Coordinates of C-alpha atoms and ligand atoms in Angstrom, one line a residue:
M904 CA -6.4 3.8 3.4
S905 CA -8.4 2.4 0.4
D906 CA -10.2 -0.9 0.6
L907 CA -8.3 -3.7 -1.1
L908 CA -10.5 -6.6 -0.1
V909 CA -14.1 -6.5 1.1
T910 CA -16.1 -9.6 2.1
E911 CA -19.9 -9.6 2.4
K912 CA -21.6 -12.3 4.4
L913 CA -18.9 -14.7 3.3
T914 CA -19.9 -18.3 3.9
R915 CA -18.4 -21.7 3.1
R916 CA -20.1 -24.8 4.1
Y917 CA -18.9 -28.4 3.8
V918 CA -21.4 -31.1 3.7
M919 CA -20.1 -34.4 5.2
G920 CA -22.9 -37.0 5.0
E921 CA -25.5 -35.9 7.5
T922 CA -23.5 -33.0 9.0
V923 CA -22.9 -29.6 7.6
V924 CA -19.8 -27.6 8.8
S925 CA -19.9 -23.9 8.4
A926 CA -16.2 -23.4 8.1
V927 CA -16.7 -19.7 7.3
D928 CA -20.0 -18.4 8.6
G929 CA -21.2 -15.1 7.3
I930 CA -18.0 -13.0 7.6
D931 CA -18.0 -9.3 6.9
L932 CA -14.4 -8.0 6.8
T933 CA -12.5 -5.2 5.1
F934 CA -8.7 -5.2 4.5
H935 CA -7.0 -2.0 3.5
T936 CA -4.2 -1.4 1.0
G937 CA -0.8 -1.6 2.6
E938 CA -2.1 -3.3 5.8
I939 CA -0.5 -6.3 7.4
A940 CA -3.0 -8.3 9.4
A941 CA -2.9 -11.6 11.2
I942 CA -5.7 -14.1 11.5
V943 CA -5.5 -16.2 14.6
G944 CA -7.7 -18.9 16.2
R945 CA -7.6 -22.5 17.2
S946 CA -7.2 -25.3 14.8
G947 CA -10.4 -25.9 12.9
S948 CA -11.7 -22.3 13.4
G949 CA -11.8 -21.7 9.7
K950 CA -8.6 -19.7 9.0
S951 CA -7.4 -21.7 6.0
T952 CA -10.9 -21.8 4.5
L953 CA -11.2 -18.0 4.8
L954 CA -7.7 -17.5 3.3
H955 CA -8.5 -19.7 0.3
L956 CA -11.7 -17.8 -0.3
L957 CA -9.9 -14.5 0.0
G958 CA -7.4 -15.6 -2.6
G959 CA -9.9 -17.1 -5.0
L960 CA -8.6 -20.6 -4.6
D961 CA -12.1 -21.7 -3.5
R962 CA -15.6 -20.4 -4.1
P963 CA -18.0 -19.4 -1.3
T964 CA -21.3 -21.2 -0.7
S965 CA -22.9 -17.8 -0.4
G966 CA -21.8 -14.2 0.0
D967 CA -19.1 -12.4 -2.0
I968 CA -15.6 -11.0 -2.0
A969 CA -14.5 -7.8 -3.9
I970 CA -10.8 -7.4 -4.6
Q971 CA -10.0 -3.8 -5.8
D972 CA -13.7 -3.4 -6.5
R973 CA -14.0 -6.6 -8.6
R974 CA -16.6 -9.0 -7.4
M975 CA -15.4 -12.5 -7.6
S976 CA -19.0 -13.9 -8.0
E977 CA -19.2 -12.1 -11.3
L978 CA -16.0 -13.8 -12.7
T979 CA -15.8 -17.1 -14.6
D980 CA -13.3 -19.6 -13.4
D981 CA -10.8 -18.5 -16.1
E982 CA -11.3 -14.8 -15.1
L983 CA -10.8 -15.8 -11.5
A984 CA -7.6 -17.6 -12.3
I985 CA -6.3 -14.5 -14.0
L986 CA -7.3 -12.3 -11.1
R987 CA -5.5 -14.7 -8.7
R988 CA -2.3 -14.6 -10.9
D989 CA -2.2 -10.8 -11.1
K990 CA -3.4 -9.8 -7.6
V991 CA -2.4 -12.5 -5.1
G992 CA 0.8 -14.2 -4.0
F993 CA 0.4 -17.3 -1.8
I994 CA 2.8 -18.6 0.8
F995 CA 2.2 -22.0 2.5
Q996 CA 3.3 -23.8 5.6
F997 CA 5.2 -26.5 3.7
F998 CA 6.7 -24.0 1.2
N999 CA 5.3 -26.0 -1.8
L1000 CA 8.5 -25.6 -3.9
I1001 CA 9.2 -28.0 -6.8
P1002 CA 11.9 -30.3 -5.5
T1003 CA 13.6 -30.9 -8.9
R1004 CA 14.1 -27.2 -9.6
N1005 CA 16.6 -24.9 -8.1
A1006 CA 15.7 -21.7 -6.1
L1007 CA 15.9 -19.5 -9.2
Q1008 CA 13.7 -21.8 -11.3
N1009 CA 11.1 -22.0 -8.5
V1010 CA 10.9 -18.2 -8.3
E1011 CA 10.7 -17.8 -12.1
L1012 CA 7.9 -20.4 -12.5
P1013 CA 5.0 -17.9 -12.4
L1014 CA 6.8 -15.9 -15.1
V1015 CA 7.3 -19.0 -17.2
L1016 CA 3.5 -19.7 -17.0
S1017 CA 2.9 -16.1 -18.0
G1018 CA 5.1 -16.4 -21.1
V1019 CA 7.8 -13.9 -20.0
P1020 CA 11.0 -14.3 -22.2
V1021 CA 13.8 -16.2 -20.6
R1022 CA 16.4 -13.5 -20.0
E1023 CA 13.8 -11.1 -18.6
R1024 CA 12.4 -13.7 -16.2
R1025 CA 15.9 -14.8 -15.0
E1026 CA 16.6 -11.2 -14.2
Q1027 CA 13.3 -10.6 -12.4
A1028 CA 13.6 -13.9 -10.4
M1029 CA 17.1 -12.9 -9.4
T1030 CA 15.9 -9.5 -8.2
F1031 CA 13.4 -11.1 -5.9
L1032 CA 15.9 -13.7 -4.6
R1033 CA 18.2 -10.8 -3.8
Q1034 CA 15.4 -9.1 -1.9
V1035 CA 14.9 -12.1 0.3
G1036 CA 18.7 -12.4 0.9
L1037 CA 19.2 -15.6 -1.2
E1038 CA 21.1 -14.5 -4.2
S1039 CA 23.9 -16.8 -3.3
R1040 CA 21.6 -19.8 -3.2
A1041 CA 20.1 -19.4 -6.7
E1042 CA 21.4 -22.8 -7.9
H1043 CA 20.4 -24.7 -4.8
K1044 CA 17.6 -27.2 -4.9
P1045 CA 15.0 -27.0 -2.0
Q1046 CA 16.5 -30.0 -0.2
E1047 CA 19.8 -28.2 -0.1
L1048 CA 18.2 -25.3 1.7
S1049 CA 17.2 -24.9 5.3
G1050 CA 13.5 -24.5 6.2
G1051 CA 13.8 -20.7 6.6
E1052 CA 15.6 -20.5 3.3
Q1053 CA 13.0 -22.5 1.5
Q1054 CA 10.3 -20.2 2.9
R1055 CA 12.3 -17.2 1.6
V1056 CA 12.3 -18.8 -1.8
A1057 CA 8.6 -19.2 -1.6
I1058 CA 8.2 -15.6 -0.6
A1059 CA 10.3 -14.5 -3.6
R1060 CA 8.0 -16.7 -5.8
A1061 CA 4.9 -15.1 -4.3
L1062 CA 6.4 -11.6 -5.1
V1063 CA 7.6 -12.2 -8.6
M1064 CA 4.3 -11.3 -10.3
N1065 CA 4.2 -8.1 -8.2
P1066 CA 0.8 -8.7 -6.7
P1067 CA -0.7 -6.1 -4.3
L1068 CA -1.7 -8.8 -1.9
L1069 CA 0.2 -11.6 -0.2
L1070 CA -1.7 -14.4 1.6
A1071 CA 0.3 -16.6 3.9
D1072 CA -1.2 -19.7 5.7
E1073 CA 0.9 -20.6 8.8
P1074 CA 4.1 -19.6 7.0
T1075 CA 6.1 -20.2 10.2
G1076 CA 4.2 -23.4 11.2
N1077 CA 7.1 -25.6 10.2
L1078 CA 10.0 -23.4 11.5
D1079 CA 11.7 -22.9 14.8
T1080 CA 11.1 -19.8 16.9
K1081 CA 14.1 -17.8 15.8
T1082 CA 13.5 -18.6 12.1
S1083 CA 9.8 -17.8 12.5
G1084 CA 10.7 -14.4 13.8
E1085 CA 13.0 -13.7 10.8
I1086 CA 10.3 -14.8 8.3
V1087 CA 7.6 -12.7 9.8
A1088 CA 10.0 -9.7 10.1
L1089 CA 10.8 -10.2 6.4
L1090 CA 7.1 -10.1 5.5
H1091 CA 6.7 -7.0 7.7
Q1092 CA 9.6 -5.4 5.9
I1093 CA 8.0 -6.2 2.5
Q1094 CA 4.8 -4.6 3.7
K1095 CA 6.6 -1.4 4.8
E1096 CA 9.0 -1.0 1.9
E1097 CA 6.9 -2.3 -1.0
G1098 CA 3.5 -1.2 0.3
K1099 CA 2.1 -4.7 -0.1
S1100 CA -1.0 -5.8 1.8
I1101 CA -0.3 -9.0 3.7
I1102 CA -2.8 -11.3 5.5
L1103 CA -1.1 -14.0 7.5
V1104 CA -2.6 -16.9 9.4
T1105 CA -0.6 -17.8 12.5
H1106 CA -0.8 -19.8 15.7
D1107 CA 1.7 -17.4 17.3
R1108 CA -0.1 -14.6 19.0
E1109 CA 3.0 -12.9 20.2
L1110 CA 4.4 -12.7 16.6
A1111 CA 1.0 -11.5 15.5
E1112 CA 1.0 -8.7 18.1
T1113 CA 4.5 -7.6 17.5
E1114 CA 4.8 -7.8 13.8
T1115 CA 1.4 -6.9 12.4
D1116 CA -1.0 -3.9 12.5
R1117 CA -4.1 -5.9 13.2
V1118 CA -5.1 -9.1 14.8
V1119 CA -8.4 -10.8 13.7
E1120 CA -9.5 -13.8 15.8
M1121 CA -11.7 -16.5 14.4
K1122 CA -13.8 -19.1 16.3
D1123 CA -16.2 -21.6 14.7
G1124 CA -16.1 -19.8 11.3
A1125 CA -16.9 -16.3 12.7
I1126 CA -14.8 -13.3 13.7
V1127 CA -14.8 -13.0 17.5
D1128 CA -12.2 -10.2 17.8
D1129 CA -10.7 -7.6 15.5
R1130 CA -8.3 -5.0 16.9
R1131 CA -5.2 -3.0 16.3
S1132 CA -2.0 -4.6 17.5
K1133 CA -0.4 -3.2 20.7
R1134 CA 2.9 -2.4 19.1
Ligands
ADP55 P1 -8.1 -23.9 10.4 O1 -7.3 -23.5 9.2 O2 -8.4 -22.7 11.3 O3 -7.5 -25.0 11.2 P2 -10.0 -25.0 8.4 O4 -10.4 -23.8 7.6 O5 -8.9 -25.9 7.8 O6 -9.5 -24.4 9.9 O7 -11.2 -25.8 8.8 C1 -12.4 -25.3 9.3 C2 -13.5 -26.4 9.5 O8 -13.9 -26.8 8.2 C3 -13.0 -27.6 10.2 O9 -14.1 -28.1 11.0 C4 -12.6 -28.5 9.1 O10 -12.7 -29.9 9.6 C5 -13.6 -28.2 8.1 N1 -13.1 -28.5 6.7 C6 -12.0 -27.8 6.2 N2 -11.8 -28.3 4.9 C7 -12.8 -29.2 4.7 C8 -13.1 -30.1 3.5 N3 -12.4 -30.0 2.4 N4 -14.1 -30.9 3.7 C9 -14.8 -31.0 4.8 N5 -14.6 -30.2 5.9 C10 -13.6 -29.4 5.8
MG56 MG1 -5.4 -24.2 8.6

């Protein structure tokens, strides 16, 4: 497998008055194309900070990340925004959908921002809603959807620009056990069928073990374990 994402001594420190927190502390990691990996670890271990750095939402204090051989440190903020748009789809714990827009409009938003003409973007958004099994909910606003359905809409939105990489921060953290299983199974299916690379942060070790290829464990900003799943 080729390398999709490589980090080099990746470090992010937060200065809080007198104290310095190394939320990500010199991490060297490689993620491969088509891999689905879980990042696990206690609350405060640095999982979200790492994921934000990997997706170019935040800049490291030191160290670097290369995505498909492009070093983020060499990019201006505008170039980084373009890289993020083209290469990364984000999925969040609280879905982050726009409440006043229906499912289809939420999914098509990245296409609106990229200037795709209306008919084309409607069609594309619908294709991805169909892929997550929500074609019949296109006109529904987020509040008219269940939590699992809202997360499916968010997954369709993350896919609509066709990025090679999906990053998901506790995508099941706000869902019951059964729905969590369905959402992670959907991500797993997307990885298998579409060849996407997926990195997902989760508290649920069992889900991580059964539905991903690799489990990376963080503690105090460092990687303390990195192994193939048992499945
Ligand atoms: P996790 O996602 O594993 O719960 P985080 O990446 O959110 O962990 O946080 C890692 C550490 O960095 C924690 O000690 C947290 O308090 C600290 N931290 C995270 N974000 C900030 C911030 N914006 N300012 C200051 N400290 C932060
Ligand atoms: Mg977090």
